[in-house]
Short mmCIF file of C-alpha atoms and ligand atoms in Angstrom, two decimals:
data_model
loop_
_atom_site.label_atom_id
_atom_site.label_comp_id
_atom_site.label_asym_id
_atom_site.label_seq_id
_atom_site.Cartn_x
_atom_site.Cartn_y
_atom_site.Cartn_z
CA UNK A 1 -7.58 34.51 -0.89
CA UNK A 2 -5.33 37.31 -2.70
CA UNK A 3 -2.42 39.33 -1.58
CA UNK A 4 -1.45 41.83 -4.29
CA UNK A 5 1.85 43.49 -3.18
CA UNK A 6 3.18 46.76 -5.12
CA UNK A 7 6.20 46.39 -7.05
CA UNK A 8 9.19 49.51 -6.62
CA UNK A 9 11.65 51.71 -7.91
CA UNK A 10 15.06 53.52 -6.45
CA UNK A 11 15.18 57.00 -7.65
CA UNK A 12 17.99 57.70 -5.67
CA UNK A 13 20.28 55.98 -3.08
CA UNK A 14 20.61 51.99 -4.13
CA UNK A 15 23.83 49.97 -2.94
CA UNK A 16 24.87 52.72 -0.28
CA UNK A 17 21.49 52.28 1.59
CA UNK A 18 22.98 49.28 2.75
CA UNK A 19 25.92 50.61 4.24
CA UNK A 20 23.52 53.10 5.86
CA UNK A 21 23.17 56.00 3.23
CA UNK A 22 19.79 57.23 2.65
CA UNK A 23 17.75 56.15 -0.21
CA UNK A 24 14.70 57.87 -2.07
CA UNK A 25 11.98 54.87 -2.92
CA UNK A 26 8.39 54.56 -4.53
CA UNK A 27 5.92 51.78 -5.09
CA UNK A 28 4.33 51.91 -8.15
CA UNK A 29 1.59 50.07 -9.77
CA UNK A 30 3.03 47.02 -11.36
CA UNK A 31 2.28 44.03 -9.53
CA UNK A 32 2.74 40.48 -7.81
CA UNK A 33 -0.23 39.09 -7.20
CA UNK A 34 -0.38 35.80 -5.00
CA UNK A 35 -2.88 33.36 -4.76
CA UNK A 36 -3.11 30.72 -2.18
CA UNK A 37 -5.46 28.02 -0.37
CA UNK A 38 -5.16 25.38 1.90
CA UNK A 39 -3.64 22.05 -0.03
CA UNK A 40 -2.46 18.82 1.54
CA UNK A 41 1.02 20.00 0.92
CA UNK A 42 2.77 23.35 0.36
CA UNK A 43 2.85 23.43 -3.35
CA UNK A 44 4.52 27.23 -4.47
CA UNK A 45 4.11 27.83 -8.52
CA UNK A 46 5.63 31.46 -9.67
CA UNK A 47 5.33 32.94 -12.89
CA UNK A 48 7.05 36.21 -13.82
CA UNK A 49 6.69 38.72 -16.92
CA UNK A 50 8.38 37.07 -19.74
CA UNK A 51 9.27 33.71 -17.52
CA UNK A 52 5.97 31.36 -18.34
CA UNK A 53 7.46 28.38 -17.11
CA UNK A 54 8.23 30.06 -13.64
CA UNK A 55 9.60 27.86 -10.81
CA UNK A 56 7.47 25.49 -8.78
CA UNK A 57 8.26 23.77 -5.43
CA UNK A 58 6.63 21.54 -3.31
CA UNK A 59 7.68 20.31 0.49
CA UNK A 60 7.42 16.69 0.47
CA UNK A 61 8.34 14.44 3.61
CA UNK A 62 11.80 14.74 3.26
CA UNK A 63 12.08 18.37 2.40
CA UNK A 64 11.99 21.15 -0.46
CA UNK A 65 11.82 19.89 -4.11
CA UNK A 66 12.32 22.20 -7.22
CA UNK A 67 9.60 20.55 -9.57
CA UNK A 68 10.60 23.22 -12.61
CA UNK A 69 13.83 25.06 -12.12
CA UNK A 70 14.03 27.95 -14.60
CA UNK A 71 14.35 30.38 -12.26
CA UNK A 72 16.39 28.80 -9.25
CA UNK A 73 17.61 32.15 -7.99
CA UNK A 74 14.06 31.75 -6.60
CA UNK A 75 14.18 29.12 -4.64
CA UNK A 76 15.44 30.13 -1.70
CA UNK A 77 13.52 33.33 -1.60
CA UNK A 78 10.51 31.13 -1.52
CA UNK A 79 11.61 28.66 0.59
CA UNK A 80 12.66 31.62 3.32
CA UNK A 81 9.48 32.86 3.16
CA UNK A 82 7.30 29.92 3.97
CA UNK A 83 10.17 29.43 7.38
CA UNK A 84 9.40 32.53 8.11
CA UNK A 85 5.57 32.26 8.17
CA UNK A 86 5.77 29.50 10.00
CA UNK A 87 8.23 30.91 12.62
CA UNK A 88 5.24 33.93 12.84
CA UNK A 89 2.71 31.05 13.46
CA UNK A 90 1.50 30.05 10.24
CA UNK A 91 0.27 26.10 10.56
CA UNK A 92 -1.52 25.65 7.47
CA UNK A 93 -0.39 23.95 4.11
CA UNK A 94 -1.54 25.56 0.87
CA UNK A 95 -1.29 25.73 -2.62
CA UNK A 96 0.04 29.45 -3.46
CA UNK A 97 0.21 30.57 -7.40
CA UNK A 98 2.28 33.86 -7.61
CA UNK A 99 1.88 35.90 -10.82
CA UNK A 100 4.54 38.95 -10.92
CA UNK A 101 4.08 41.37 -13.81
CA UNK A 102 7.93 42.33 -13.16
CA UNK A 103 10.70 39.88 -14.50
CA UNK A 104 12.84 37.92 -12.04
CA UNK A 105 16.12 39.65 -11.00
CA UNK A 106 14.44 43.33 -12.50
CA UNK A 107 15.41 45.85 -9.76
CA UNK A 108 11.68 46.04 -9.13
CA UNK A 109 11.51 44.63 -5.93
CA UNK A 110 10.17 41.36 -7.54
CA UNK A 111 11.96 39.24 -4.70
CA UNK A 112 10.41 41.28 -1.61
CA UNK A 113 7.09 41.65 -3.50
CA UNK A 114 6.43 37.92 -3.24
CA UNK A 115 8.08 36.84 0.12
CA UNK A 116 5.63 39.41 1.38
CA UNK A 117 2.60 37.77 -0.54
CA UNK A 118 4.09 34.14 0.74
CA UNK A 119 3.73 35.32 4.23
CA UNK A 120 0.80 37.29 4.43
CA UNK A 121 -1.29 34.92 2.73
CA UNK A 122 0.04 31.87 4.64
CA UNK A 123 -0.61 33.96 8.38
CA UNK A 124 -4.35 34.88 6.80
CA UNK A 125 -5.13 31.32 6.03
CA UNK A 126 -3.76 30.30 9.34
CA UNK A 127 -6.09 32.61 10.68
CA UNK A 128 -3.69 35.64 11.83
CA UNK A 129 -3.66 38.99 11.06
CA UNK A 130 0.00 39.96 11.27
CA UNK A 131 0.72 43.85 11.46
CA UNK A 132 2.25 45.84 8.89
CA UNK A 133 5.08 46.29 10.69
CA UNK A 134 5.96 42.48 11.58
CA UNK A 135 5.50 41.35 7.95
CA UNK A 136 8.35 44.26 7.38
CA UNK A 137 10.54 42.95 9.55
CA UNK A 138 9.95 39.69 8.51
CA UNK A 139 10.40 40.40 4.66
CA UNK A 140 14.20 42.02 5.64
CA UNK A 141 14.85 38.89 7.66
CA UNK A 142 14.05 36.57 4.55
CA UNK A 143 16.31 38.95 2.22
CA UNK A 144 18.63 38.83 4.72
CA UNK A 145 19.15 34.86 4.96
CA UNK A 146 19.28 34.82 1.13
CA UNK A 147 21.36 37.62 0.26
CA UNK A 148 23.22 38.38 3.04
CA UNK A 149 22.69 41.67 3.63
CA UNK A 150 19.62 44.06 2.63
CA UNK A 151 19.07 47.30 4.10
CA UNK A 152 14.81 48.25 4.76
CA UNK A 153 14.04 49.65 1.64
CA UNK A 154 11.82 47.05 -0.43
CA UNK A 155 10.51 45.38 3.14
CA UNK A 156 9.26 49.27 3.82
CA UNK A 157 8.34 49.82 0.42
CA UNK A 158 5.93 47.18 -0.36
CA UNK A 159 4.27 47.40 3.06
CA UNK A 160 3.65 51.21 3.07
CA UNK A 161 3.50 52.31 -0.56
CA UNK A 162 4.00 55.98 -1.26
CA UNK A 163 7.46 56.94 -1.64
CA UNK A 164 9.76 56.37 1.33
CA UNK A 165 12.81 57.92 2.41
CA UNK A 166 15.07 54.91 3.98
CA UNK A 167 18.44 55.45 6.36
CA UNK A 168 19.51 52.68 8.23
CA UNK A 169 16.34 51.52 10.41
CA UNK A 170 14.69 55.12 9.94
CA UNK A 171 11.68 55.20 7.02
CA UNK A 172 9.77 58.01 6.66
CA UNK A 173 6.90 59.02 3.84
CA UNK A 174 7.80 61.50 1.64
CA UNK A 175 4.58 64.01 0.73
CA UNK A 176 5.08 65.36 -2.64
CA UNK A 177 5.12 64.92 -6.27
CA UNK A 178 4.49 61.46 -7.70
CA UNK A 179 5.72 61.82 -11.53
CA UNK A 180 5.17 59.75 -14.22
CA UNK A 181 7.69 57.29 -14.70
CA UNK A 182 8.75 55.04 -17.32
CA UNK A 183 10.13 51.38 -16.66
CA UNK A 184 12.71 49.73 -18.57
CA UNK A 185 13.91 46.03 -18.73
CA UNK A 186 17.30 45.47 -20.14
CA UNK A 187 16.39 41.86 -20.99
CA UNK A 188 19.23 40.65 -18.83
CA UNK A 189 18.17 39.58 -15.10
CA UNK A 190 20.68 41.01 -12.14
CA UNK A 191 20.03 39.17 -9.67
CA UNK A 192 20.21 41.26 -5.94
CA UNK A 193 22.96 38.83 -4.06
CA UNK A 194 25.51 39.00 -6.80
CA UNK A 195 24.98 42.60 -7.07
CA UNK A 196 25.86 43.19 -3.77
CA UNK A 197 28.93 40.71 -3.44
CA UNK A 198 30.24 42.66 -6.48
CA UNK A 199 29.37 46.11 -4.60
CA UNK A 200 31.33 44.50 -1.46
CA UNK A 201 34.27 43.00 -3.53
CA UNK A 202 35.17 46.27 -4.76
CA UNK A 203 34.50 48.23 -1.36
CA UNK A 204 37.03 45.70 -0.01
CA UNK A 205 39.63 46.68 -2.68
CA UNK A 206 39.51 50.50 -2.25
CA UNK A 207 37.48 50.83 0.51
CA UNK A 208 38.01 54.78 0.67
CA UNK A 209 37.22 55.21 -2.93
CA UNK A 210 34.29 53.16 -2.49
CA UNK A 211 33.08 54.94 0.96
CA UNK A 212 33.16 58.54 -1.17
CA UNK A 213 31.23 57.51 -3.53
CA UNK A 214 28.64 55.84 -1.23
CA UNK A 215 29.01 59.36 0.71
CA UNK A 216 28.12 60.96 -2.70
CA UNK A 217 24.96 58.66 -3.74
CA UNK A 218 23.83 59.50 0.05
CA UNK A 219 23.84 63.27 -0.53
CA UNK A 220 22.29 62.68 -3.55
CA UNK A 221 19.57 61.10 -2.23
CA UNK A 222 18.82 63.58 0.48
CA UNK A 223 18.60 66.12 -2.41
CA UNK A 224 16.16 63.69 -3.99
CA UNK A 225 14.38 63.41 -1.03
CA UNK A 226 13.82 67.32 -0.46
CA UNK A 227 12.94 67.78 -4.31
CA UNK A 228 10.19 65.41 -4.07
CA UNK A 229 9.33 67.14 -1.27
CA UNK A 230 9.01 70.73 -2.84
CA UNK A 231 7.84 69.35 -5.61
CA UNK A 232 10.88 69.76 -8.18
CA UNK A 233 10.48 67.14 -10.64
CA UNK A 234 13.07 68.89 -13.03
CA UNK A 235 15.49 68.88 -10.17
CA UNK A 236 14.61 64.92 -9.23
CA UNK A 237 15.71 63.90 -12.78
CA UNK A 238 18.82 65.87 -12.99
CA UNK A 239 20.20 64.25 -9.50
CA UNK A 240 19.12 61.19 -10.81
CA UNK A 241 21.30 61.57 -13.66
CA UNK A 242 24.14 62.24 -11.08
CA UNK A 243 23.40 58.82 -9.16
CA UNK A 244 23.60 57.02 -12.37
CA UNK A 245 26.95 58.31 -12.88
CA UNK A 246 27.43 57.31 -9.34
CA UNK A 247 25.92 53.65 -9.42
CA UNK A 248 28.00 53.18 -12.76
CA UNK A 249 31.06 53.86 -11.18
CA UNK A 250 30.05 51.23 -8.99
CA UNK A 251 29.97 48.76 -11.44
CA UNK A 252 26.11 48.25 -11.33
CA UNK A 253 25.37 49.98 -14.58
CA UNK A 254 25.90 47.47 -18.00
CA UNK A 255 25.88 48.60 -21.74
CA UNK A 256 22.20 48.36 -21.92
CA UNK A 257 21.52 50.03 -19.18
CA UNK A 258 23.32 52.75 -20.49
CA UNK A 259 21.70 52.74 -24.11
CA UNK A 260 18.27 52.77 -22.40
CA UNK A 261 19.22 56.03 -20.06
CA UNK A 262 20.36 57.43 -22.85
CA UNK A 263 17.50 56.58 -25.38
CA UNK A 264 15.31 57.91 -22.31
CA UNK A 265 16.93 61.03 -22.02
CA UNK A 266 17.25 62.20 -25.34
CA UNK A 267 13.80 61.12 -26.37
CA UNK A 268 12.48 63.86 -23.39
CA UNK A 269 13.01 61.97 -19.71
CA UNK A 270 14.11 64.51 -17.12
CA UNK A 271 16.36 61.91 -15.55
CA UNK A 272 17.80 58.02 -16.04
CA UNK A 273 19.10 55.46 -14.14
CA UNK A 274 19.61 52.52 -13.51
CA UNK A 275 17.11 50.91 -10.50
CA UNK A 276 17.83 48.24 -7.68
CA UNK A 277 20.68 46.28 -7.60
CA UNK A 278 21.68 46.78 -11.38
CA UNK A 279 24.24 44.64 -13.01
CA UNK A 280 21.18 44.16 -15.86
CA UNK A 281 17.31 44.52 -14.68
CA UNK A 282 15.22 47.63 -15.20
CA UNK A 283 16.65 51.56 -15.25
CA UNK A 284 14.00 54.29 -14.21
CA UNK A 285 12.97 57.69 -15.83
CA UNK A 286 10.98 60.53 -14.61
CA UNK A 287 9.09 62.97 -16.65
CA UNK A 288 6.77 66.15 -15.61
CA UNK A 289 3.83 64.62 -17.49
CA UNK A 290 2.59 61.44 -18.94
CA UNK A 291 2.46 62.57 -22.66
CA UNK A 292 6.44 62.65 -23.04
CA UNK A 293 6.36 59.32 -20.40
CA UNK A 294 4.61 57.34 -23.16
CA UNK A 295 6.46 58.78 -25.95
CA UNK A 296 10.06 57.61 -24.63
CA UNK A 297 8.11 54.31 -23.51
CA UNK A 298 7.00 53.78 -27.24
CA UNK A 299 10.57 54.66 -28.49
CA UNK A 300 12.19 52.05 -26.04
CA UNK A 301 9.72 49.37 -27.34
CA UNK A 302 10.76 50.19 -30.77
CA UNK A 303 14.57 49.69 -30.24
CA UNK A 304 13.30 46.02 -28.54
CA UNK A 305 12.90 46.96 -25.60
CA UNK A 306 10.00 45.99 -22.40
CA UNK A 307 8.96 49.20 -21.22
CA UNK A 308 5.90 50.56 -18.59
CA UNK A 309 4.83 53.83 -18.05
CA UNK A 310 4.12 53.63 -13.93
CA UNK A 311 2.67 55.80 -11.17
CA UNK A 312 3.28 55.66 -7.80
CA UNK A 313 0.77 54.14 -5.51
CA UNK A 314 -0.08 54.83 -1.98
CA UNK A 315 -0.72 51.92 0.47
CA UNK A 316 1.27 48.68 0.39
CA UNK A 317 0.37 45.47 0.08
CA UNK A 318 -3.66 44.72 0.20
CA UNK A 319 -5.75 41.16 0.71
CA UNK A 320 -9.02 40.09 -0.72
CA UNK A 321 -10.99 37.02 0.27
CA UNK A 322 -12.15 36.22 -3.05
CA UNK A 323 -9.22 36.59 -5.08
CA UNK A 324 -10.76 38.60 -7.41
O1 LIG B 1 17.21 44.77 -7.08
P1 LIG B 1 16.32 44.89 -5.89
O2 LIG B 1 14.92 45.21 -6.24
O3 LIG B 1 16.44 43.69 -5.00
O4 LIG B 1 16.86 46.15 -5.04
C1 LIG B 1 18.10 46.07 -4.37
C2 LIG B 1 18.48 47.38 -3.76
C3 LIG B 1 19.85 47.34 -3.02
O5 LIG B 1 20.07 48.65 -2.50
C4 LIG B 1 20.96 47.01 -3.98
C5 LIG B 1 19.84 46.32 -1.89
C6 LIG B 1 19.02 46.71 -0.68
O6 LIG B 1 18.75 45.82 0.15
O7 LIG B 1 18.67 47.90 -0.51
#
């Protein structure tokens, strides 16, 4: 059987969702698609854009065992998310292949995207048909465990789709405009957990400093939120330029983050910024048609750069029996 689970983007709201800000989300149509079937042992082999040797892992007698390690930020993603099936009832070993169009560590949701293909597809085999809403939870309880804290916004994400407004434990769908958005990978992997200590060392330093401009990204993203709404797309990108500016004084931003907001928005992207944790991974831009989203894609591949144009899908994650 298949799971094929939406990768996402921030536009708005990333870091101070997790101190209970809101954030603006959307799932978009790049994707983690995971493959599994009953084995004689739980065998997990991941490959990523750009990572072909992946990570593989396999629970023998006496526990977990890395068999390739390039990517052993992984591991314990993984790892939490076969516990966590199990703790839901899963009973059933299986061989599970996991191919994620995103790279590792993007900002895209890459780590969510295939906890929640893990545990869906383990529960199917096992003969269960777990609810939307308890393969949420469960996805924010694996984050959780491995990065120590994660607010709901990639658990809510990649089981509803659309684009989701996210405060605390409220989520609600947010009917509007979809734009055409452009994808960039810096090259350089950020992965969530040390994204967030660094987030948390500095909040600890100047925690008032830290709380306005959390205070700040959360307005933001309510603005965000009622653009997409009304359908502003011109007003979207601007505020999105505004969290960047926000996120950077965070210390999430790097230099080529900044050189591919830039590129974007001089080549004709309504907005830029950077997307998920930051500290390297992917930056977002948003355009009113897809014309000027491919140009500023085809611009960011020529300074060497891994870039998608992306919609926004509705729905989350889906099965298939045949894998097809
Ligand atoms: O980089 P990602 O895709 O794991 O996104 C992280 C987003 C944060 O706001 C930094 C963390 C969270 O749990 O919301």
């Amino acid at each position: 059987m298949e799971v094929k689970v939406p990768l996402k983007v921030i536009l708005s709201g990333e870091h101070a969702v997790v101190y209970g800000h809101p954030a603006v989300a959307a799932a978009i149509d790049m994707w983690t698609r995971v493959r599994a079937e009953p084995h004689d042992s739980t065998v997990i082999s991941t490959r990523y854009f750009g990572f072909e040797a992946g990570i593989r892992v396999e629970r023998r007698s006496d526990g977990w065992t890395v068999v390739s390690e390039d990517l052993l930020n992984e591991f314990s993603y993984l790892v939490e998310a076969v516990n966590e099936a199990e703790r839901m009832g899963a009973n059933v070993d299986a061989k599970i292949d996991i191919h994620c169009e995103g790279p590792p560590g993007s900002g895209l949701g890459t780590s969510a995207s295939v906890v929640c293909g893990i545990i869906v597809a383990l529960l199917k085999l096992s003969g269960l048909e777990p609810e939307r809403e308890e393969v949420r939870e469960a996805i924010r309880n694996v984050e959780k465990r491995v990065q120590g804290r994660a607010s709901w916004t990639d658990a809510t994400v990649v089981t509803m789709g659309g684009v989701v407004k996210v405060k605390g434990e409220d989520v609600s769908k947010l009917n509007g405009i979809e734009p055409p958005m452009v994808v960039c990978y810096s090259g350089e992997p950020g992965p969530t957990a040390e994204a967030l200590e660094k987030v948390e060392r500095l909040r600890r330093k100047a925690p008032d400093v830290v709380e306005g401009l959390m205070e700040r990204i959360g307005e933001v993203a309510e603005e965000v939120a009622s653009a997409v709404e009304d359908g502003n797309v011109e007003k979207v990108g601007l505020l999105m330029n505004v969290n960047h500016g926000l996120l950077s004084a965070l210390g999430v931003s790097t230099l080529r983050i900044d050189e591919i907001v830039n590129v974007a928005r001089r080549s004709g992207a309504l907005g830029a910024k950077v997307t998920g944790a930051g500290t390297g991974g992917c930056a977002v831009a948003v355009f009113e048609d897809e014309e000027p989203a491919r140009r500023v894609a085809e611009t960011l591949r020529a300074v060497g750069y891994d870039a998608w144009v992306v919609r926004t899908v509705s729905g989350g994650y889906r099965t298939s029996d045949s894998g097809a």
